[in-house]
Amino acid sequence: MKRCLICLEELDLFRGLEKEQITNLCQCTNKKRLSKGHYLFYQGDITSTIFLVKSGKLKLVQSAEDGHETILDICGPGEVLGELSLYQEQKECSSALAMEEACICCFSKMQFEMLIKKDPSFALRIIDYLGQKRYANMNSDKETRRTVKERLLGLFYNLANQYGKKLPNATMIDLIITQQELADMIGSSRVMVIQALNELKEAKIVDRTNRYYILKDDPCLSTHIFK
């Protein structure tokens, strides 16, 4: 229980809550461990559960009728999934697949509703969290108007912000991700992504070491990409 309390207190969503509130959440929370390649939920499922990622990473994959898959997002520690069930019952628009071993806290909709009633400021945090997700999705829509190389580099900067580990004059993206997954995330083909990767490597902007991508420091370039 003590470790659970520490984990929740470290997350932005729960900072500032009273010890008693966090304790009550921990006592009623189901813990789930997912092995790599296992699903947390499937596209089309109807769930009234809110999931909090404590450790590990999951990718949200959306499948089209023709079988094509698009990676909508990669979620890591501190991120919340299924939060829309707080407002209405609806089918999941994507599947959540573990990219590595993950630990998940599962909260019922009723638990969150009780917490909101006791602490209305918690509702504002959820609204703010949803707003940030909405903003990220809007930026993703804008990215589709860029070239494959620009979209790929923009994706690397986003991943570096979330999962980056600082190195001398560079940032390592602490995430093992395949070329096909990169293509699925930016709405392109693997062939086009390989070509863009080669161009970025030749320009000494991106490198790869031990299956991890390395993004070289270049403030002027990052400013240009996100203008």
Coordinates of C-alpha atoms in Angstrom, one line a residue:
M1 CA 0.0 0.0 0.0
K2 CA 2.8 2.4 0.9
R3 CA 4.4 2.0 -2.6
C4 CA 1.0 2.5 -4.2
L5 CA 0.5 5.8 -2.3
I6 CA 3.9 7.0 -3.5
C7 CA 3.2 6.1 -7.1
L8 CA -0.1 8.0 -7.2
E9 CA 1.3 11.0 -5.4
E10 CA 4.0 11.3 -8.0
L11 CA 1.5 11.6 -10.8
D12 CA 0.4 15.1 -11.9
L13 CA -3.3 14.1 -11.9
F14 CA -3.2 13.2 -8.2
R15 CA -0.8 15.8 -6.8
G16 CA -2.4 18.0 -4.1
L17 CA -5.0 15.4 -3.0
E18 CA -5.3 14.6 0.7
K19 CA -3.6 11.4 1.9
E20 CA -7.0 10.0 2.9
Q21 CA -8.3 10.5 -0.7
I22 CA -5.3 8.7 -2.2
T23 CA -5.5 5.9 0.4
N24 CA -9.2 5.4 -0.5
L25 CA -8.4 5.2 -4.2
C26 CA -5.6 2.7 -3.6
Q27 CA -7.8 0.4 -1.4
C28 CA -10.4 0.2 -4.2
T29 CA -8.0 0.0 -7.1
N30 CA -7.5 -3.2 -9.1
K31 CA -3.9 -3.7 -10.3
K32 CA -3.2 -5.3 -13.6
R33 CA 0.1 -6.4 -15.1
L34 CA 0.4 -6.8 -18.9
S35 CA 3.1 -8.7 -20.6
K36 CA 4.5 -7.3 -23.9
G37 CA 2.1 -8.0 -26.8
H38 CA -1.0 -8.3 -24.5
Y39 CA -4.1 -6.1 -24.8
L40 CA -5.5 -3.9 -22.1
F41 CA -8.8 -3.5 -24.1
Y42 CA -9.9 -3.9 -27.7
Q43 CA -11.4 -1.5 -30.2
G44 CA -15.2 -1.7 -29.9
D45 CA -15.2 -2.7 -26.2
I46 CA -17.6 -0.8 -23.9
T47 CA -16.0 -0.1 -20.6
S48 CA -16.7 1.9 -17.5
T49 CA -13.2 1.6 -16.3
I50 CA -10.5 4.3 -16.2
F51 CA -7.0 3.0 -16.6
L52 CA -3.9 4.7 -15.2
V53 CA -0.5 3.6 -16.5
K54 CA 1.9 3.3 -13.6
S55 CA 4.8 1.8 -15.6
G56 CA 5.6 0.5 -19.0
K57 CA 4.3 1.8 -22.4
L58 CA 1.2 1.0 -24.5
K59 CA 0.3 1.9 -28.0
L60 CA -3.3 2.8 -29.0
V61 CA -4.0 1.1 -32.4
Q62 CA -7.0 1.9 -34.5
S63 CA -8.0 -0.6 -37.2
A64 CA -9.9 0.3 -40.3
E65 CA -12.4 -1.9 -42.1
D66 CA -9.8 -2.8 -44.8
G67 CA -7.5 -4.0 -42.0
H68 CA -5.1 -1.1 -42.1
E69 CA -3.8 -0.1 -38.6
T70 CA -3.0 3.4 -37.4
I71 CA -1.1 4.1 -34.2
L72 CA -2.9 7.0 -32.6
D73 CA -0.6 7.4 -29.6
I74 CA 2.0 5.9 -27.3
C75 CA 1.1 6.1 -23.6
G76 CA 3.6 5.9 -20.7
P77 CA 3.6 6.3 -16.9
G78 CA 1.1 8.9 -15.6
E79 CA -1.2 8.8 -18.6
V80 CA -4.9 8.0 -18.3
L81 CA -6.9 5.8 -20.7
G82 CA -10.7 5.4 -20.9
E83 CA -11.4 8.8 -19.3
L84 CA -14.2 9.5 -21.7
S85 CA -16.3 6.9 -20.0
L86 CA -16.6 9.5 -17.2
Y87 CA -19.0 11.4 -19.4
Q88 CA -20.8 8.8 -21.5
E89 CA -20.9 5.1 -22.2
Q90 CA -19.3 4.5 -25.6
K91 CA -17.2 2.0 -27.5
E92 CA -13.4 2.3 -27.4
C93 CA -12.2 3.8 -30.7
S94 CA -8.9 1.9 -30.5
S95 CA -7.1 -1.1 -28.9
A96 CA -4.5 -0.6 -26.2
L97 CA -1.5 -3.0 -26.7
A98 CA 1.5 -3.3 -24.3
M99 CA 4.8 -2.5 -26.0
E100 CA 6.6 -3.8 -22.9
E101 CA 5.6 -5.1 -19.5
A102 CA 3.2 -2.6 -18.0
C103 CA 1.5 -2.1 -14.7
I104 CA -1.9 -0.6 -14.8
C105 CA -4.2 0.8 -12.1
C106 CA -7.9 0.3 -12.8
F107 CA -10.5 2.7 -11.4
S108 CA -14.2 2.3 -11.7
K109 CA -16.2 5.3 -13.0
M110 CA -18.0 5.4 -9.6
Q111 CA -14.7 5.9 -7.8
F112 CA -13.8 8.9 -9.9
E113 CA -17.3 10.3 -9.5
M114 CA -17.0 10.0 -5.7
L115 CA -13.6 11.7 -5.7
I116 CA -15.0 14.6 -7.9
K117 CA -17.9 15.1 -5.5
K118 CA -15.5 15.3 -2.5
D119 CA -12.9 17.5 -4.3
P120 CA -14.4 19.5 -7.3
S121 CA -10.8 20.7 -8.2
F122 CA -10.2 17.2 -9.3
A123 CA -12.8 17.7 -12.1
L124 CA -10.8 20.7 -13.3
R125 CA -7.7 18.5 -13.5
I126 CA -9.5 16.0 -15.6
I127 CA -10.8 18.7 -17.9
D128 CA -7.3 20.2 -18.2
Y129 CA -6.0 16.7 -19.0
L130 CA -8.6 16.2 -21.7
G131 CA -7.8 19.6 -23.1
Q132 CA -4.2 18.8 -23.5
K133 CA -5.1 15.6 -25.3
R134 CA -7.4 17.5 -27.6
Y135 CA -4.6 20.0 -28.3
A136 CA -2.2 17.2 -29.1
N137 CA -4.7 15.7 -31.5
M138 CA -5.2 19.0 -33.3
N139 CA -1.5 19.3 -33.8
S140 CA -1.5 15.8 -35.2
D141 CA -4.0 16.8 -37.8
K142 CA -1.8 19.8 -38.8
E143 CA 1.2 17.4 -39.2
T144 CA -0.5 15.5 -42.0
R145 CA 0.0 18.6 -44.3
R146 CA 3.8 18.3 -43.9
T147 CA 6.2 16.2 -45.8
V148 CA 7.1 12.7 -44.6
K149 CA 10.5 13.9 -43.4
E150 CA 8.9 16.8 -41.5
R151 CA 6.3 14.6 -39.9
L152 CA 8.8 12.0 -38.9
L153 CA 11.1 14.6 -37.4
G154 CA 8.2 16.2 -35.6
L155 CA 7.3 12.8 -34.2
F156 CA 10.9 12.3 -33.0
Y157 CA 10.7 15.6 -31.1
N158 CA 7.4 14.7 -29.5
L159 CA 8.7 11.3 -28.4
A160 CA 11.9 12.9 -27.1
N161 CA 9.8 15.2 -25.0
Q162 CA 8.0 12.3 -23.5
Y163 CA 10.6 9.6 -23.3
G164 CA 13.9 11.3 -23.9
K165 CA 17.1 10.6 -21.9
K166 CA 19.7 13.4 -22.2
L167 CA 23.1 12.6 -23.7
P168 CA 25.9 15.0 -24.5
N169 CA 24.7 17.1 -27.4
A170 CA 21.8 14.7 -28.1
T171 CA 18.7 13.0 -26.7
M172 CA 18.0 9.3 -26.7
I173 CA 14.4 8.2 -27.2
D174 CA 13.9 5.5 -24.6
L175 CA 11.4 3.6 -26.7
I176 CA 12.0 0.6 -28.9
I177 CA 9.9 1.3 -32.0
T178 CA 10.0 -0.3 -35.4
Q179 CA 10.0 1.5 -38.8
Q180 CA 6.5 0.2 -39.5
E181 CA 5.3 1.6 -36.2
L182 CA 6.8 5.0 -37.1
A183 CA 5.0 4.8 -40.5
D184 CA 1.7 3.9 -38.8
M185 CA 2.1 6.9 -36.4
I186 CA 2.6 9.5 -39.2
G187 CA 0.2 8.0 -41.7
S188 CA 2.9 7.0 -44.2
S189 CA 4.4 3.9 -45.7
R190 CA 7.4 2.0 -44.4
V191 CA 9.3 2.6 -47.6
M192 CA 8.8 6.4 -47.3
V193 CA 9.8 6.4 -43.7
I194 CA 13.0 4.5 -44.5
Q195 CA 13.9 7.1 -47.1
A196 CA 13.2 9.9 -44.7
L197 CA 15.3 8.2 -42.0
N198 CA 18.2 7.9 -44.4
E199 CA 17.9 11.6 -45.3
L200 CA 17.8 12.6 -41.6
K201 CA 20.8 10.3 -40.8
E202 CA 22.8 11.8 -43.7
A203 CA 22.0 15.3 -42.4
K204 CA 23.3 14.1 -39.0
I205 CA 20.0 15.0 -37.3
V206 CA 18.9 11.5 -36.3
D207 CA 21.0 8.4 -35.5
R208 CA 20.3 4.9 -34.1
T209 CA 22.2 3.0 -31.5
N210 CA 21.3 -0.4 -30.0
R211 CA 17.7 -0.1 -31.4
Y212 CA 17.2 3.3 -29.9
Y213 CA 16.8 6.5 -31.9
I214 CA 19.1 9.4 -31.1
L215 CA 18.0 13.0 -31.8
K216 CA 20.9 15.5 -32.1
D217 CA 20.5 18.8 -30.4
D218 CA 19.6 21.7 -32.8
P219 CA 17.5 24.5 -31.3
C220 CA 17.1 26.3 -34.6
L221 CA 15.8 23.1 -36.3
S222 CA 13.3 22.3 -33.5
T223 CA 12.0 25.9 -33.6
H224 CA 11.5 25.6 -37.4
I225 CA 9.7 22.3 -37.1
F226 CA 7.1 23.4 -34.6
K227 CA 6.4 26.9 -36.0

